[in-house]
Tab-separated table of C-alpha atoms and ligand atoms in Angstrom:
chain	number	residue	atom	x	y	z
A	1	MET	CA	-8.459	-17.481	-0.779
A	2	ILE	CA	-8.507	-13.904	0.026
A	3	PRO	CA	-7.687	-12.629	3.435
A	4	ARG	CA	-10.498	-10.473	4.632
A	5	VAL	CA	-11.843	-9.136	7.690
A	6	LYS	CA	-15.073	-8.090	8.732
A	7	ASN	CA	-16.621	-6.738	12.521
A	8	HIS	CA	-13.794	-4.410	12.456
A	9	GLY	CA	-15.691	-1.348	13.106
A	10	ILE	CA	-14.172	0.854	10.675
A	11	ASN	CA	-16.580	3.261	9.129
A	12	PRO	CA	-15.487	3.061	5.184
A	13	GLU	CA	-18.579	5.061	4.182
A	14	GLU	CA	-17.377	8.093	5.738
A	15	ILE	CA	-13.777	8.007	4.279
A	16	PHE	CA	-15.089	7.521	0.964
A	17	GLN	CA	-17.503	10.592	1.912
A	18	ALA	CA	-13.872	12.783	2.244
A	19	GLY	CA	-12.057	11.169	-0.252
A	20	GLY	CA	-15.103	12.770	-2.663
A	21	LYS	CA	-14.432	16.221	-1.678
A	22	VAL	CA	-10.414	16.081	-1.599
A	23	MET	CA	-10.564	14.759	-5.207
A	24	SER	CA	-13.035	17.529	-6.058
A	25	ILE	CA	-11.139	20.618	-5.444
A	26	PRO	CA	-9.115	21.800	-8.828
A	27	MET	CA	-6.393	20.125	-10.608
A	28	GLU	CA	-4.297	23.416	-9.824
A	29	GLU	CA	-4.420	23.421	-5.970
A	30	LYS	CA	-4.337	19.270	-5.760
A	31	LEU	CA	-0.427	19.958	-7.612
A	32	ALA	CA	0.319	22.389	-5.188
A	33	TYR	CA	0.061	19.201	-3.033
A	34	GLU	CA	2.249	16.730	-5.092
A	35	HIS	CA	4.355	14.137	-3.432
A	36	GLU	CA	7.916	14.533	-3.595
A	37	GLY	CA	8.491	11.562	-5.606
A	38	GLY	CA	11.895	12.801	-6.610
A	39	LYS	CA	12.992	12.158	-2.924
A	40	GLY	CA	11.215	9.400	-2.516
A	41	SER	CA	8.743	10.599	-0.762
A	42	SER	CA	4.883	9.535	-0.910
A	43	PHE	CA	3.233	12.029	1.640
A	44	GLY	CA	0.840	14.392	-0.595
A	45	TYR	CA	-1.345	14.118	-3.641
A	46	LYS	CA	-0.142	12.187	-7.197
A	47	PRO	CA	-1.707	12.930	-10.295
A	48	PRO	CA	-2.692	10.228	-12.795
A	49	GLY	CA	0.262	9.481	-15.112
A	50	ALA	CA	3.177	10.215	-12.981
A	51	ASN	CA	3.723	6.911	-12.182
A	52	LEU	CA	4.995	3.284	-14.170
A	53	THR	CA	3.233	0.352	-14.500
A	54	ASP	CA	5.521	-1.202	-15.956
A	55	ALA	CA	8.691	-1.492	-17.506
A	56	SER	CA	7.953	-0.676	-21.202
A	57	GLY	CA	7.600	2.960	-19.803
A	58	ALA	CA	3.631	2.742	-19.584
A	59	VAL	CA	1.732	4.970	-17.190
A	60	ASP	CA	-0.786	4.402	-14.477
A	61	THR	CA	-4.393	5.640	-14.689
A	62	VAL	CA	-5.113	6.452	-11.018
A	63	GLU	CA	-4.518	9.609	-8.823
A	64	TRP	CA	-4.215	9.048	-5.099
A	65	TRP	CA	-4.073	11.452	-2.121
A	66	ASN	CA	-1.608	10.153	1.010
A	67	ILE	CA	-1.895	11.239	4.230
A	68	ALA	CA	0.860	10.080	6.729
A	69	LYS	CA	-0.213	8.461	9.815
A	70	ASP	CA	2.261	11.084	11.729
A	71	ASP	CA	0.641	13.780	10.437
A	72	ILE	CA	-3.096	12.681	11.046
A	73	LEU	CA	-1.910	11.723	14.397
A	74	ALA	CA	0.230	15.463	14.795
A	75	TYR	CA	-2.748	17.244	13.661
A	76	PRO	CA	-3.061	20.352	14.033
A	77	ASP	CA	1.198	20.226	14.358
A	78	ILE	CA	2.684	19.203	10.987
A	79	ALA	CA	5.541	15.740	11.483
A	80	HIS	CA	6.003	15.733	7.715
A	81	ARG	CA	3.984	18.085	5.496
A	82	SER	CA	1.296	20.014	5.527
A	83	TYR	CA	-1.696	19.509	2.773
A	84	ALA	CA	-4.600	21.062	0.925
A	85	PRO	CA	-7.218	22.617	3.717
A	86	VAL	CA	-9.530	20.353	2.407
A	87	VAL	CA	-7.809	17.250	3.755
A	88	ASN	CA	-7.694	19.482	6.894
A	89	GLN	CA	-11.036	19.894	7.197
A	90	ASN	CA	-11.210	16.142	7.185
A	91	MET	CA	-8.604	15.510	9.438
A	92	ASP	CA	-11.361	14.255	12.801
A	93	LYS	CA	-12.319	11.496	9.869
A	94	LEU	CA	-8.975	10.365	9.132
A	95	LYS	CA	-8.128	10.032	12.322
A	96	SER	CA	-10.954	7.963	13.199
A	97	PHE	CA	-9.714	5.857	9.791
A	98	VAL	CA	-6.258	5.543	11.099
A	99	SER	CA	-7.048	4.764	14.834
A	100	GLY	CA	-9.800	1.897	14.046
A	101	SER	CA	-7.318	0.445	11.135
A	102	GLU	CA	-4.447	0.658	13.752
A	103	ALA	CA	-5.953	-1.293	15.918
A	104	VAL	CA	-7.030	-3.871	13.155
A	105	ALA	CA	-3.479	-3.694	11.897
A	106	ARG	CA	-2.179	-5.025	15.558
A	107	THR	CA	-4.552	-7.546	15.890
A	108	LEU	CA	-3.138	-9.404	12.947
A	109	LEU	CA	0.053	-9.027	13.659
A	110	GLY	CA	0.081	-10.388	17.290
A	111	VAL	CA	-1.431	-13.635	15.511
A	112	LEU	CA	0.946	-13.361	13.116
A	113	ASN	CA	3.706	-12.392	15.717
A	114	ASP	CA	2.957	-16.365	17.440
A	115	ARG	CA	2.186	-17.924	14.628
A	116	LEU	CA	5.954	-17.191	13.478
A	117	GLU	CA	7.062	-18.533	16.941
A	118	LEU	CA	8.816	-14.605	17.905
A	119	PRO	CA	8.261	-14.130	21.361
A	120	LYS	CA	5.704	-12.000	22.434
A	121	GLY	CA	4.834	-8.574	21.080
A	122	PHE	CA	8.105	-8.505	19.028
A	123	LEU	CA	6.417	-7.454	16.141
A	124	ASP	CA	5.010	-4.629	17.806
A	125	LYS	CA	8.372	-3.662	18.846
A	126	CYS	CA	8.973	-3.122	14.634
A	127	HIS	CA	5.912	-0.824	14.438
A	128	LEU	CA	6.803	1.920	16.894
A	129	THR	CA	3.883	4.214	17.022
A	130	GLN	CA	6.087	6.983	19.083
A	131	GLU	CA	8.841	6.609	16.113
A	132	ARG	CA	8.729	8.318	12.886
A	133	SER	CA	7.103	5.847	10.280
A	134	THR	CA	6.016	5.909	6.435
A	135	CYS	CA	2.923	4.165	7.589
A	136	GLU	CA	0.258	6.367	5.555
A	137	MET	CA	-3.532	6.327	4.389
A	138	THR	CA	-3.954	6.384	1.102
A	139	ILE	CA	-7.791	7.638	-0.928
A	140	ILE	CA	-7.416	6.712	-4.700
A	141	ARG	CA	-9.669	7.373	-7.685
A	142	ASN	CA	-9.482	5.569	-10.893
A	143	PRO	CA	-12.128	7.645	-13.350
A	144	GLY	CA	-14.977	5.993	-15.209
A	145	SER	CA	-15.493	6.338	-18.987
A	146	ALA	CA	-18.405	6.339	-21.109
A	147	LYS	CA	-16.888	4.024	-23.749
A	148	PRO	CA	-15.814	0.510	-22.270
A	149	ARG	CA	-11.665	0.329	-21.804
A	150	PRO	CA	-10.614	-3.040	-22.725
A	151	LEU	CA	-8.609	-4.771	-20.839
A	152	THR	CA	-4.921	-4.330	-22.302
A	153	GLU	CA	-1.473	-4.761	-20.820
A	154	SER	CA	-0.601	-1.585	-21.626
A	155	GLN	CA	-3.274	0.300	-19.950
A	156	LEU	CA	-3.600	-0.423	-16.365
A	157	ALA	CA	-5.124	1.706	-13.413
A	158	ILE	CA	-1.780	0.057	-11.479
A	159	GLY	CA	0.677	-1.783	-12.703
A	160	ALA	CA	2.263	-5.015	-11.242
A	161	HIS	CA	4.055	-4.475	-7.845
A	162	THR	CA	3.922	-6.522	-4.180
A	163	ASP	CA	3.294	-3.874	-1.247
A	164	PHE	CA	5.942	-2.274	0.624
A	165	GLY	CA	5.306	-2.540	4.185
A	166	SER	CA	3.996	-5.235	6.334
A	167	LEU	CA	-0.005	-4.988	5.881
A	168	SER	CA	-2.151	-3.448	3.519
A	169	LEU	CA	-6.019	-2.557	5.075
A	170	LEU	CA	-8.442	-2.110	2.070
A	171	HIS	CA	-11.491	-0.785	1.085
A	172	ASN	CA	-13.008	-0.976	-1.974
A	173	ILE	CA	-15.822	0.296	-4.228
A	174	CYS	CA	-15.606	-1.428	-7.962
A	175	GLY	CA	-14.266	-4.154	-9.001
A	176	GLY	CA	-10.270	-3.970	-10.658
A	177	LEU	CA	-7.804	-5.516	-8.210
A	178	GLN	CA	-6.187	-8.804	-9.236
A	179	VAL	CA	-3.740	-11.082	-7.739
A	180	LEU	CA	-1.192	-13.379	-8.949
A	181	VAL	CA	-1.620	-15.941	-6.555
A	182	PRO	CA	1.843	-17.966	-6.159
A	183	GLY	CA	2.401	-21.163	-8.452
A	184	THR	CA	0.035	-19.908	-10.587
A	185	THR	CA	0.800	-17.386	-13.681
A	186	ASN	CA	-3.279	-16.442	-14.497
A	187	TRP	CA	-4.520	-13.086	-12.641
A	188	GLN	CA	-7.398	-13.369	-10.258
A	189	TYR	CA	-10.158	-10.799	-9.627
A	190	VAL	CA	-10.345	-9.777	-6.213
A	191	LYS	CA	-14.210	-8.862	-5.828
A	192	PRO	CA	-14.772	-6.085	-2.794
A	193	MET	CA	-17.166	-7.169	-0.363
A	194	LYS	CA	-19.553	-5.209	1.517
A	195	ASP	CA	-17.760	-4.120	5.039
A	196	HIS	CA	-15.263	-5.997	4.091
A	197	ILE	CA	-11.325	-5.270	4.466
A	198	ILE	CA	-9.410	-6.983	2.087
A	199	CYS	CA	-5.935	-7.184	3.585
A	200	ASN	CA	-2.833	-7.637	1.909
A	201	LEU	CA	0.841	-8.719	3.599
A	202	GLY	CA	3.606	-6.507	2.397
A	203	ASP	CA	7.673	-7.003	1.534
A	204	ALA	CA	8.519	-5.868	5.458
A	205	LEU	CA	7.008	-8.941	6.767
A	206	ALA	CA	8.250	-11.509	3.960
A	207	ILE	CA	11.485	-9.953	4.788
A	208	PHE	CA	11.273	-10.656	8.280
A	209	SER	CA	9.442	-13.824	8.185
A	210	ALA	CA	12.422	-15.742	5.338
A	211	GLY	CA	9.307	-16.039	3.090
A	212	ILE	CA	6.944	-18.201	5.052
A	213	LEU	CA	4.756	-15.469	4.349
A	214	ARG	CA	4.162	-14.156	1.173
A	215	SER	CA	4.194	-10.470	-0.444
A	216	ASN	CA	1.667	-11.574	-3.030
A	217	VAL	CA	1.658	-9.756	-6.716
A	218	HIS	CA	-1.218	-7.400	-7.224
A	219	ARG	CA	-2.350	-4.841	-10.239
A	220	VAL	CA	-5.341	-3.233	-11.078
A	221	VAL	CA	-7.168	-2.844	-14.169
A	222	PRO	CA	-9.831	-0.933	-15.464
A	223	GLN	CA	-13.164	-1.217	-13.589
A	224	PRO	CA	-14.914	-4.922	-15.621
A	225	GLY	CA	-18.033	-4.466	-17.573
A	226	GLU	CA	-20.798	-2.478	-16.636
A	227	GLN	CA	-18.543	-0.910	-13.774
A	228	GLY	CA	-16.616	0.593	-16.241
A	229	LYS	CA	-18.768	3.524	-16.629
A	230	TRP	CA	-18.222	4.398	-12.795
A	231	ASP	CA	-15.504	5.734	-10.789
A	232	ARG	CA	-13.468	3.315	-8.736
A	233	TRP	CA	-12.771	4.384	-5.717
A	234	THR	CA	-9.994	2.561	-2.933
A	235	VAL	CA	-9.149	3.813	0.784
A	236	VAL	CA	-5.975	1.509	2.268
A	237	TYR	CA	-3.934	2.176	5.659
A	238	PHE	CA	-0.984	1.036	4.885
A	239	PHE	CA	0.808	-0.342	8.280
A	240	ARG	CA	4.753	-0.319	8.309
A	241	PRO	CA	7.683	-0.470	10.371
A	242	HIS	CA	9.156	2.527	11.793
A	243	ALA	CA	11.539	3.946	9.720
A	244	THR	CA	14.734	3.105	11.184
A	245	CYS	CA	13.548	-0.567	12.115
A	246	GLU	CA	16.240	-2.643	10.347
A	247	LEU	CA	14.756	-4.903	7.458
A	248	LYS	CA	15.910	-8.133	8.222
A	249	THR	CA	15.409	-12.013	8.687
A	250	LEU	CA	13.901	-12.542	12.301
A	251	GLY	CA	15.930	-16.026	12.476
A	252	ASP	CA	17.556	-15.321	15.635
A	253	GLU	CA	14.777	-14.511	17.165
A	254	SER	CA	12.648	-17.523	15.520
A	255	PRO	CA	13.627	-21.050	15.260
A	256	PHE	CA	10.996	-21.790	12.796
A	257	ILE	CA	12.099	-18.361	10.727
A	258	ARG	CA	15.493	-19.951	11.206
A	259	GLU	CA	14.531	-22.843	9.346
A	260	ALA	CA	12.501	-20.927	6.554
A	261	ALA	CA	15.742	-19.111	6.154
A	262	ARG	CA	17.881	-21.652	4.878
A	263	SER	CA	15.237	-22.465	1.677
A	264	ALA	CA	15.716	-20.855	-1.945
A	265	ASN	CA	12.767	-18.773	-1.093
A	266	SER	CA	14.126	-17.269	1.474
A	267	ILE	CA	14.916	-13.006	0.914
A	268	ASN	CA	17.970	-11.489	0.891
A	269	ILE	CA	18.395	-7.880	1.290
A	270	PRO	CA	21.197	-6.037	2.419
A	271	PRO	CA	22.647	-5.862	5.490
A	272	GLY	CA	21.692	-2.578	7.588
A	273	SER	CA	18.642	-1.831	5.101
A	274	THR	CA	15.763	0.463	7.342
A	275	ALA	CA	12.515	0.171	6.499
A	276	GLU	CA	12.474	3.743	5.437
A	277	GLU	CA	15.088	3.179	2.778
A	278	TRP	CA	13.313	0.038	1.390
A	279	PHE	CA	10.519	2.351	1.148
A	280	LYS	CA	12.025	5.654	-0.370
A	281	ARG	CA	13.625	3.737	-3.227
A	282	ARG	CA	10.646	2.169	-4.396
A	283	THR	CA	8.544	5.066	-4.803
A	284	LYS	CA	11.238	6.943	-6.557
A	285	TYR	CA	11.994	4.734	-9.048
A	286	PHE	CA	7.743	3.970	-9.256
A	287	ARG	CA	8.133	7.634	-10.746
A	288	ALA	CA	8.200	7.937	-14.229
A	289	ASP	CA	10.008	11.143	-14.321
A	290	ASN	CA	12.658	9.397	-12.462
A	291	SER	CA	12.927	6.038	-14.602
A	292	ALA	CA	12.265	6.368	-17.600
A	293	ALA	CA	16.443	7.188	-18.551
A	294	ILE	CA	17.579	4.545	-16.191
A	295	ASP	CA	15.728	1.459	-16.556
A	296	GLY	CA	14.295	2.571	-13.340
A	297	TRP	CA	11.196	0.107	-13.179
A	298	LYS	CA	13.999	-2.430	-11.747
A	299	TYR	CA	14.403	-0.506	-9.011
A	300	SER	CA	10.816	0.396	-7.999
A	301	ARG	CA	10.674	-3.805	-7.013
A	302	GLY	CA	10.409	-5.021	-4.158
A	303	THR	CA	9.777	-8.961	-3.141
A	304	GLU	CA	8.171	-9.954	-6.443
A	305	HIS	CA	8.690	-13.226	-7.334
A	306	ASN	CA	5.827	-15.266	-8.493
A	307	GLU	CA	8.052	-17.985	-9.974
A	308	VAL	CA	5.948	-20.778	-10.901
A	309	GLU	CA	6.661	-23.938	-8.337
B	1	LIG	O1	-6.760	-0.020	-5.310
B	1	LIG	C1	-6.592	-1.283	-5.542
B	1	LIG	O2	-7.827	-1.822	-4.866
B	1	LIG	C2	-5.406	-1.607	-4.875
B	1	LIG	C3	-4.685	-0.463	-4.497
B	1	LIG	C4	-2.713	-1.077	-4.469
B	1	LIG	O3	-2.777	-1.882	-4.777
B	1	LIG	C5	-1.627	0.103	-3.668
B	1	LIG	O4	-2.287	1.355	-3.567
B	1	LIG	O5	-0.761	-0.668	-3.260
B	2	LIG	FE1	-0.684	-2.492	-3.523
């Protein structure tokens, strides 16, 4: 069962239209705003082929623009970096997408907070809007192709991964997203449904909850069948803890989590790790140019642990 949300009040059409515009500028101009992957920063443009999709060194086929929540909310001031004029021209739409997505994310976070038996509002305090964060929206394009692309493990659009943060709210045009359900070894398609957001849980919630909440492994393959002719578009809002928030099991705050932390599935990470450090490490080693020589794929990993139970 894939968690989806409808009646969310967000208009993804507006963002898909804006996405079409920001992607259509010349490559040279897009590359002038390339993200500083070597420093573990994701904000800006990522060209196709810049990220690894597996340990063998195969690379991705998608291009994306990542735009920081902090920059969108601060505009015309700059919180992290500047973007192409065409991005700035669409800032009103981006702002309304981020505000709508934040509202959905915080509603879901409140439900999860209470189900995890955390003190009221505890998870909200791990996601402070007034603090710097790695929260961002992304617009992704996987190009269509006139002749069908067979699904081979070496030609993935985006390699298998877990998401870095707390909640990812996805809007898709075309299929291609696949998930590895815990306890299984077969990839399953996640079919896009009109007006529905696909909600994915990320590493931060898996760590906070000692694995009660799972950060599931997913990937993107070429658009299946006839859809392969069309460009595939995705818009995501990545809701993440603020930069300085410590990533740790919240066992002191919830007896339920404390109990789960005793089990073998619990996720241990070095004490004192912050949300931003976790994010930067993963972003940096996804980059093919950082990782080829040093087995970097390993360092790009998060809480992927899809052991068959
Ligand atoms: O394009 C999609 O459907 C998924 C994208 C994704 O997994 C990601 O950007 O983390
Ligand atoms: Fe993802």
